[in-house]
Short mmCIF file of C-alpha atoms and ligand atoms in Angstrom, two decimals:
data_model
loop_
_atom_site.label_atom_id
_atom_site.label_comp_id
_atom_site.label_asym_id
_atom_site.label_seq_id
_atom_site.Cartn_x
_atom_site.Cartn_y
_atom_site.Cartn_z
CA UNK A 1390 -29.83 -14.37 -35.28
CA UNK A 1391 -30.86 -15.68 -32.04
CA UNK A 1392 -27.22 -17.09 -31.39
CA UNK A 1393 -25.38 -13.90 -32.29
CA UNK A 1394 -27.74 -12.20 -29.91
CA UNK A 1395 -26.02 -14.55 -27.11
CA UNK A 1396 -22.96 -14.89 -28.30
CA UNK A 1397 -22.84 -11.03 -28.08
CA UNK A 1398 -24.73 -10.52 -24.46
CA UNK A 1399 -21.83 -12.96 -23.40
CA UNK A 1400 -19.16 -10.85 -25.16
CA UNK A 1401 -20.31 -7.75 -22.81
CA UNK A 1402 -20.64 -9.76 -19.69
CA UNK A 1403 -16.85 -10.76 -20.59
CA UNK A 1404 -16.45 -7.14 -21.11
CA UNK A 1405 -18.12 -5.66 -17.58
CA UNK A 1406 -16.09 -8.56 -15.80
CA UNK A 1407 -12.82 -7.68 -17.24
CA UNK A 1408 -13.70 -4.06 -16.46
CA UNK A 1409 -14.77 -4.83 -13.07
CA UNK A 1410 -11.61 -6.66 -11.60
CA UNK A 1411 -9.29 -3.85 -12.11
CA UNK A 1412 -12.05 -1.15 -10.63
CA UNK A 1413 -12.48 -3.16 -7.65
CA UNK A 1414 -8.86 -3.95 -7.32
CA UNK A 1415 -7.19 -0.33 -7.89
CA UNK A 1416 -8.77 1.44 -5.20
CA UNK A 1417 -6.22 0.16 -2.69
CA UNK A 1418 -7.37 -0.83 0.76
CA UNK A 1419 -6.36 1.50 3.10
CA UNK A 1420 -5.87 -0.44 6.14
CA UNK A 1421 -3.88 -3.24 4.22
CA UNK A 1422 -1.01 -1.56 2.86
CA UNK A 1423 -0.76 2.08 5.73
CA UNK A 1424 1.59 2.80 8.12
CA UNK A 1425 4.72 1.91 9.01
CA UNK A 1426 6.80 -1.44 7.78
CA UNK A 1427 10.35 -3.06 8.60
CA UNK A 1428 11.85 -4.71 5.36
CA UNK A 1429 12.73 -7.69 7.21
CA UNK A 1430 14.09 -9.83 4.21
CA UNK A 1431 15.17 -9.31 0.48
CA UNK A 1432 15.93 -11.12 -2.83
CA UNK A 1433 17.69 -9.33 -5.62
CA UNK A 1434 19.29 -9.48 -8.97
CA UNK A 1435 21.02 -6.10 -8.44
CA UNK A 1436 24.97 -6.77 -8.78
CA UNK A 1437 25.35 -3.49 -6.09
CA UNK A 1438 23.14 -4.99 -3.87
CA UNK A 1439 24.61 -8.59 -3.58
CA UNK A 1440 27.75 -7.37 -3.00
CA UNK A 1441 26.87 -5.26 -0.14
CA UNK A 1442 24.33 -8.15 1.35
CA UNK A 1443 26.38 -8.96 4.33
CA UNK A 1444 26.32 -4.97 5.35
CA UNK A 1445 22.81 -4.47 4.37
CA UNK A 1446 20.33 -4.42 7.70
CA UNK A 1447 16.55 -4.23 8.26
CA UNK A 1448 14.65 -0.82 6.39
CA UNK A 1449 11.75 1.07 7.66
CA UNK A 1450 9.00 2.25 5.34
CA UNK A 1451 5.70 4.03 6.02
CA UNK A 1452 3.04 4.09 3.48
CA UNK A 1453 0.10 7.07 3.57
CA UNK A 1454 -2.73 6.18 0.54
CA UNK A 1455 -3.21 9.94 -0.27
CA UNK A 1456 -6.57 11.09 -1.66
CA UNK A 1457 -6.57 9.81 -5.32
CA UNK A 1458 -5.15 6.31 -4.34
CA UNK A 1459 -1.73 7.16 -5.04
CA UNK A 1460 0.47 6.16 -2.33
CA UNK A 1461 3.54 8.19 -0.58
CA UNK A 1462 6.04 5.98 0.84
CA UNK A 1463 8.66 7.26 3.20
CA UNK A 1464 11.78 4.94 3.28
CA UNK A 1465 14.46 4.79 5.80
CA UNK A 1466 17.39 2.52 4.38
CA UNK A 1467 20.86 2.22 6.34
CA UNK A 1468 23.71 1.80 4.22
CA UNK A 1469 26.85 0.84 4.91
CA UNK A 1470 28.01 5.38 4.54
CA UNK A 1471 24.82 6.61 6.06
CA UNK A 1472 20.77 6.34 6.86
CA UNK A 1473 19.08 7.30 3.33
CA UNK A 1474 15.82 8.96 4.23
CA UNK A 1475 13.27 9.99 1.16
CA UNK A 1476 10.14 9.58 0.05
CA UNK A 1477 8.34 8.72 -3.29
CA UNK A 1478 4.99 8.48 -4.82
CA UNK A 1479 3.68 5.95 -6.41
CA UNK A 1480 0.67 5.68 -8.83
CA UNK A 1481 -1.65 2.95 -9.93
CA UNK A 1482 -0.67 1.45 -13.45
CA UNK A 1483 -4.39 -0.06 -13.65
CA UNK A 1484 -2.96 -3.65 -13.11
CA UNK A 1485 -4.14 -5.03 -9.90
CA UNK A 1486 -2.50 -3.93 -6.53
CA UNK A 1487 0.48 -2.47 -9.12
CA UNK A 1488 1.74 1.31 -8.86
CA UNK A 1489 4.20 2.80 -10.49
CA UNK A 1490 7.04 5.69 -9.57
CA UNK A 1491 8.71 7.86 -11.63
CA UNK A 1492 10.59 10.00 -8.95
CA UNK A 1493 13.86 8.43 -8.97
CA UNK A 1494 14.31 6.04 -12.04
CA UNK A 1495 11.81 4.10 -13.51
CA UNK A 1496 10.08 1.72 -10.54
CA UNK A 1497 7.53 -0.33 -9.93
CA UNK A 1498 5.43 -2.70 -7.54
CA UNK A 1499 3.31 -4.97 -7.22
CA UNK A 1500 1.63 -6.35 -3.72
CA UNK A 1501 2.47 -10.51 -4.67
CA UNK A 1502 0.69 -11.34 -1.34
CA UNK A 1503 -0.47 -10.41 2.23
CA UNK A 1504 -2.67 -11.69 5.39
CA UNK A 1505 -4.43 -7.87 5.36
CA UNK A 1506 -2.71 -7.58 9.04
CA UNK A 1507 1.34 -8.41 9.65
CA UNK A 1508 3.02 -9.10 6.34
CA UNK A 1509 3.30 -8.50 2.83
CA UNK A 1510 5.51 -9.67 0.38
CA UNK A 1511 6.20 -7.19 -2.97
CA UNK A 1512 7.90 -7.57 -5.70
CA UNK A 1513 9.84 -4.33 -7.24
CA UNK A 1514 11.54 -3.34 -10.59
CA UNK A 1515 13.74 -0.38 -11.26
CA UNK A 1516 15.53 0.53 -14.59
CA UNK A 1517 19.21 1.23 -14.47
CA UNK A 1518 21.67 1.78 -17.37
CA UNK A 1519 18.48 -0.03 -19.83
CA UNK A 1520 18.64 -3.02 -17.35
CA UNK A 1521 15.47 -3.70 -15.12
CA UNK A 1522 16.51 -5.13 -11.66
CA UNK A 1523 14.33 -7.26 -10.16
CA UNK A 1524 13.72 -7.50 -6.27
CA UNK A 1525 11.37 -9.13 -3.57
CA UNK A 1526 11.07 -8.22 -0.08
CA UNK A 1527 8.86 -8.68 2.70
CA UNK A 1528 7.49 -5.91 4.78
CA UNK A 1529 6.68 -6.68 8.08
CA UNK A 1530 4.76 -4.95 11.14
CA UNK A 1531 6.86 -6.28 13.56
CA UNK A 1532 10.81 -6.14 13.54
CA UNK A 1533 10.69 -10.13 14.51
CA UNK A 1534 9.07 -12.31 11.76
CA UNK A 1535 7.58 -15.91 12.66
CA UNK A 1536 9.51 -18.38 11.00
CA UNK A 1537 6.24 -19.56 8.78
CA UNK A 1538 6.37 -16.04 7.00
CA UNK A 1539 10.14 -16.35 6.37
CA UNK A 1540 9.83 -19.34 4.73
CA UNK A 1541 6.48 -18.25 2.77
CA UNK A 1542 9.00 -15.41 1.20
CA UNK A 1543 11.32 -18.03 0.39
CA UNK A 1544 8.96 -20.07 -1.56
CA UNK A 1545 7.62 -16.71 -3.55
CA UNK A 1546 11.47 -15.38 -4.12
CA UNK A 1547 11.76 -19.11 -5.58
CA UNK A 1548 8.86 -18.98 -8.12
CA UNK A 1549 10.31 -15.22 -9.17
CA UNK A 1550 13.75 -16.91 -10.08
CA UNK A 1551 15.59 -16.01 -6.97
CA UNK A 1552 18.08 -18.45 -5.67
CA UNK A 1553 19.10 -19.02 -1.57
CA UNK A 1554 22.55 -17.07 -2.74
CA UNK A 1555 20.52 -14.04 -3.55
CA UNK A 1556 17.49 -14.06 -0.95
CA UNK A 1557 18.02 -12.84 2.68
CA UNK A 1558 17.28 -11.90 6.12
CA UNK A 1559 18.32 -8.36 7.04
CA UNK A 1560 19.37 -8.17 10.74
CA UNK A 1561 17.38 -5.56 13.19
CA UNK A 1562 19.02 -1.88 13.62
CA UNK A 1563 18.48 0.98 15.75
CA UNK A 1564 20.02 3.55 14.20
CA UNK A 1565 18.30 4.26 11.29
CA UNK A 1566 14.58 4.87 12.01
CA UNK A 1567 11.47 6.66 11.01
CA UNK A 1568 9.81 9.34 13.16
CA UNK A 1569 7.06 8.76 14.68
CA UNK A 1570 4.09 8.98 11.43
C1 NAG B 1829 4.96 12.41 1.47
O1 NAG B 1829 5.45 12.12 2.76
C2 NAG B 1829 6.53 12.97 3.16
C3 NAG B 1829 7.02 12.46 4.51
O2 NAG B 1829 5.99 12.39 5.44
C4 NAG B 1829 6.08 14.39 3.19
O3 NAG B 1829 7.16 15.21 3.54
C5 NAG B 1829 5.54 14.78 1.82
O4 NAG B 1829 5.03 16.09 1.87
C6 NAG B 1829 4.45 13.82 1.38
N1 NAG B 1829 4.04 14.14 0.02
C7 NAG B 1829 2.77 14.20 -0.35
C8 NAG B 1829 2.50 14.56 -1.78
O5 NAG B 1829 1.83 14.01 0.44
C1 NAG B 1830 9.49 3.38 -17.88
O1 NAG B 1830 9.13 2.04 -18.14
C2 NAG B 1830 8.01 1.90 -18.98
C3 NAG B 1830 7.64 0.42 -19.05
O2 NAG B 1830 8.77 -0.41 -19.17
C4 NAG B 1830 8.36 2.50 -20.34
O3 NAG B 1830 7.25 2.40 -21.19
C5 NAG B 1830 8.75 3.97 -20.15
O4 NAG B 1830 9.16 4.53 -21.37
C6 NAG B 1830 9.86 4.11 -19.14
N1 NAG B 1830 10.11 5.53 -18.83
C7 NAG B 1830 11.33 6.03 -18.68
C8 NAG B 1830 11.39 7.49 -18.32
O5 NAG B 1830 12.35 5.38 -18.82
#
């Protein structure tokens, strides 16, 4: 009897842990992921996208946590025809620092890692035609990233399967901004 008792009050502690992490870890933190980014560097499996990698340049995105802890993200994204401008929101999927969009295709990320103040590195899916691409990039404050960082999004584009051919730098840009947020 007096086992079971213990074996059971360590069964809920189990229990309130597992539903602690996930509490404490949705409610996104504000001041770590707001405001406005430059996607300084990329890794991808998408086909489209390594063909065009030699055209593709640096990305602007600005990220407002709205009320519930969803997140809008505003993108700017030059391409090779013009500067794509939209925005999407993104809601939590209950996994840690993971959201999930449903605005155009079937997307999600994931924060893989951050310092809190100039970079973070996140890794994105998106569905097309059944097949879910895969894609890593690292969002920076600044438009010029210290070498230490580049090669810290190397070594995480690595352990996601990425190879050198398919991870790299985008070059700076000025015609393809974000207003002022
Ligand atoms: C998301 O941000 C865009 C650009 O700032 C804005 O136009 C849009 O109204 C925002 N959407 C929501 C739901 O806040
Ligand atoms: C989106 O992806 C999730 C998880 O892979 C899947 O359960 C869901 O059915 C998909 N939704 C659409 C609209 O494709």
């Amino acid at each position: 009897m007096r086992s079971e008792g213990l074996s059971l009050g360590l069964v809920l502690l189990c229990l309130l842990r597992v539903q602690a992490k996930p509490l404490g870890t949705a409610e996104p933190d504000a001041s770590k992921v707001a405001g406005t980014w430059y996607i300084t560097a990329m890794a991808s499996d998408s086909k489209t996208y390594l063909e065009k990698k030699d055209q593709l340049k640096m990305a602007m995105a600005n990220i407002e946590v709205l009320g519930d802890g969803d997140l809008n993200v505003s993108f700017a994204i030059p391409t090779p025809e013009r500067c794509m401008k939209f925005s999407s929101i993104y809601k939590p999927t209950g996994n840690p620092d993971e959201y999930h969009s449903s605005d155009r295709g079937n997307k999600t990320v994931q924060l893989v890692n951050t310092d809190s103040s100039s970079y973070m590195v996140v890794f994105a899916t998106r569905e097309k035609n059944g097949k879910k691409l895969k894609m890593l990039r690292l969002y920076s404050r600044a438009q010029q990233v210290r070498p230490k960082i580049i090669s810290l999004f190397k070594r995480f584009a690595k352990q996601y399967g990425f190879t050198d051919e398919t991870i790299w730098i985008l070059p700076t840009q000025e015609e393809c901004q974000l207003g002022e947020p």
